[in-house]
Coordinates of C-alpha atoms in Angstrom, one line a residue:
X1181 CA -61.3 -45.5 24.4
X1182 CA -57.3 -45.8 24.0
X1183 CA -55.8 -45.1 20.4
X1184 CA -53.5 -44.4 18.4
X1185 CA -52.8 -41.8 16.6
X1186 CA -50.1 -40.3 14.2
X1187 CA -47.9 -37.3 15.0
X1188 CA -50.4 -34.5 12.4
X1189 CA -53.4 -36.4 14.6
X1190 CA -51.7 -35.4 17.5
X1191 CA -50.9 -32.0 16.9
X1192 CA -54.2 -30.5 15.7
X1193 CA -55.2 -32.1 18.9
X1194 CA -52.9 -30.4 20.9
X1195 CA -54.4 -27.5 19.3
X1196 CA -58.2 -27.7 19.2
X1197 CA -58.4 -29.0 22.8
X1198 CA -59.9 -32.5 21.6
X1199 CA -58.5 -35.0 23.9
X1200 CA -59.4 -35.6 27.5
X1201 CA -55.7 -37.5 28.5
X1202 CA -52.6 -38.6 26.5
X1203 CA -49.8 -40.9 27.1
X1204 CA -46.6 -39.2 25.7
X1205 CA -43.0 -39.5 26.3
X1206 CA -40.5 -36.7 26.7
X1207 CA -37.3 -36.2 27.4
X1208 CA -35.1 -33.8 29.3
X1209 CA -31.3 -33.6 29.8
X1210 CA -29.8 -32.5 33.0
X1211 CA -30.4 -28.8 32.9
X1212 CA -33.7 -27.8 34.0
X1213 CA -34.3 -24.7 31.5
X1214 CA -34.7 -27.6 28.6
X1215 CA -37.9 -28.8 30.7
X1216 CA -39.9 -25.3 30.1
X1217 CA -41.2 -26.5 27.1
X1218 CA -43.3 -28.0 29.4
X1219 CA -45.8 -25.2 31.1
X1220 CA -44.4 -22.3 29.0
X1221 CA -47.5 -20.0 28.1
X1222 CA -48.3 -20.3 24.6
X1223 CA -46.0 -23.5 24.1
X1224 CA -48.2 -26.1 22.1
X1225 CA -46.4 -29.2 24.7
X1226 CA -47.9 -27.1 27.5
X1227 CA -51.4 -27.8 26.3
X1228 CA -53.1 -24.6 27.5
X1229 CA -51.3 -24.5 30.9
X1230 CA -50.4 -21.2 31.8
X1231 CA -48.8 -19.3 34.9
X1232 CA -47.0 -16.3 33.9
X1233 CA -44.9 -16.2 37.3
X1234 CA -43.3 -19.9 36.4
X1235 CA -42.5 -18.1 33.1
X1236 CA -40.8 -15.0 35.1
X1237 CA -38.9 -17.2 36.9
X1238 CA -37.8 -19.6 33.5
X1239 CA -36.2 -16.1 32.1
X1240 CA -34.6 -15.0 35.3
X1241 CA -32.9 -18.8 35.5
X1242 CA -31.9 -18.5 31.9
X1243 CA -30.0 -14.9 33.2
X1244 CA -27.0 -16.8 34.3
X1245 CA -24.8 -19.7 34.1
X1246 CA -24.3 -20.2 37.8
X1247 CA -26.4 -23.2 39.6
X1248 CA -26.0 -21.2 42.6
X1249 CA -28.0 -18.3 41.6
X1250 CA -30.8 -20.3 39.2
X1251 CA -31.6 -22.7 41.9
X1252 CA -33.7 -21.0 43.6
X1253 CA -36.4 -20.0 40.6
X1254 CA -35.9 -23.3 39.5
X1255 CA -37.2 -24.5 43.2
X1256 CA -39.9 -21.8 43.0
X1257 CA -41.0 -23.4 39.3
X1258 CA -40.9 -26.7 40.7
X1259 CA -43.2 -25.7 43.8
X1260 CA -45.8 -24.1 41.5
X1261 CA -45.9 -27.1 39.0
X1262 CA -46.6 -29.5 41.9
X1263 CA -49.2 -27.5 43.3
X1264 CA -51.2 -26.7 40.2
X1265 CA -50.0 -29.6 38.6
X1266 CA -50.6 -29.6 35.1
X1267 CA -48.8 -32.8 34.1
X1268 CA -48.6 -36.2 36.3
X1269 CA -45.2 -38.2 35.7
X1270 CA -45.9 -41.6 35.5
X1271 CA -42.2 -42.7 35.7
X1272 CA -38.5 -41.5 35.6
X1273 CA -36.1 -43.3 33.1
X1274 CA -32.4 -43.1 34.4
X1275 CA -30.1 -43.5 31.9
X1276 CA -27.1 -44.4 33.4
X1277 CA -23.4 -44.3 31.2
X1278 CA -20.3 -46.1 31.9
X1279 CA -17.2 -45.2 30.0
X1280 CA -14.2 -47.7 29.9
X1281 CA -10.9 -46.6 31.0
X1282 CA -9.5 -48.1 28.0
X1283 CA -11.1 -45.6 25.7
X1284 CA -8.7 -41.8 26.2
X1285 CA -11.0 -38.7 25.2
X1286 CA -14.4 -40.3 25.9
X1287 CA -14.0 -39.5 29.7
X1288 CA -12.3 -36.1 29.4
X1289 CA -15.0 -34.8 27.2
X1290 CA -18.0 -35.8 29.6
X1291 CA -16.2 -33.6 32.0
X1292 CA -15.5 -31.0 30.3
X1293 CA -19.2 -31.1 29.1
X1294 CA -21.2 -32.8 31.8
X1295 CA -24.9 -31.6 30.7
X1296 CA -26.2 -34.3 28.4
X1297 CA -29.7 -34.0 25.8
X1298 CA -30.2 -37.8 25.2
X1299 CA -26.4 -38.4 25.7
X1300 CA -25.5 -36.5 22.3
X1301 CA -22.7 -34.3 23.7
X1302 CA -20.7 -37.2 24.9
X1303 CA -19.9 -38.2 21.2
X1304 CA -18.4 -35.1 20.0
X1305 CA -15.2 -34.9 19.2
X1306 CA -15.7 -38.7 18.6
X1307 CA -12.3 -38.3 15.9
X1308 CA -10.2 -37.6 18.8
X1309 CA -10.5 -40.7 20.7
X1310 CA -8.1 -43.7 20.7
X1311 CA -7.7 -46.7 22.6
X1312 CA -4.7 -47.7 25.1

């Protein structure tokens, strides 16, 4: 039967196994190491999942900054996870952002920063904006 249940509740469920499915909400920015939370062995969000080659290939991504060369673990991860899959996606939310061309600074910095957490980044440097 559906319930709910506080954040403690949830957690010692996570960790004594005591649920049979949850409906939880997370969140990921654009890069795809900030997902490995995910099905990381040991991580407490992976809820017992384990695959130690999904975890080789996590590290190997985090080795460099170029898209270019993490793509293809990245791919590989995202192979394994829809095979075994140890987490169904119900839905996607897009978050979409708009910037007005009136505002100078708010545009500049998303490019010189395009990876976003929950859009955070985009407000640095918030002091240094002006409108024309």
């Amino acid at each position: 039967m559906p319930r709910y249940t506080d954040t403690a509740q949830i957690n010692t469920m996570y960790n004594d196994k005591t649920f049979e499915m949850g409906y939880f909400a997370s969140g990921m920015g654009l890069d795809p190491a900030l997902g490995s939370n995910i099905f990381q062995c040991g991580v407490q969000v992976a809820v017992g999942y384990c695959n130690k080659q999904a975890d080789e290939l996590a590290v190997k991504a985090l080795g460099s900054a170029d898209r270019k060369v993490r793509a293809p673990s990245y791919q590989q991860i995202s192979k394994i996870l829809n095979q075994e899959l140890p987490k169904i996606w119900l839905f996607w939310e897009v978050r979409p952002l708009a910037f007005n061309k009136r505002i100078v600074g708010l545009s500049e910095h998303w490019l010189q920063q395009p990876l976003l957490v929950f859009n955070i980044p985009v407000y640095q440097e918030i002091e240094k904006w002006y409108v024309k």
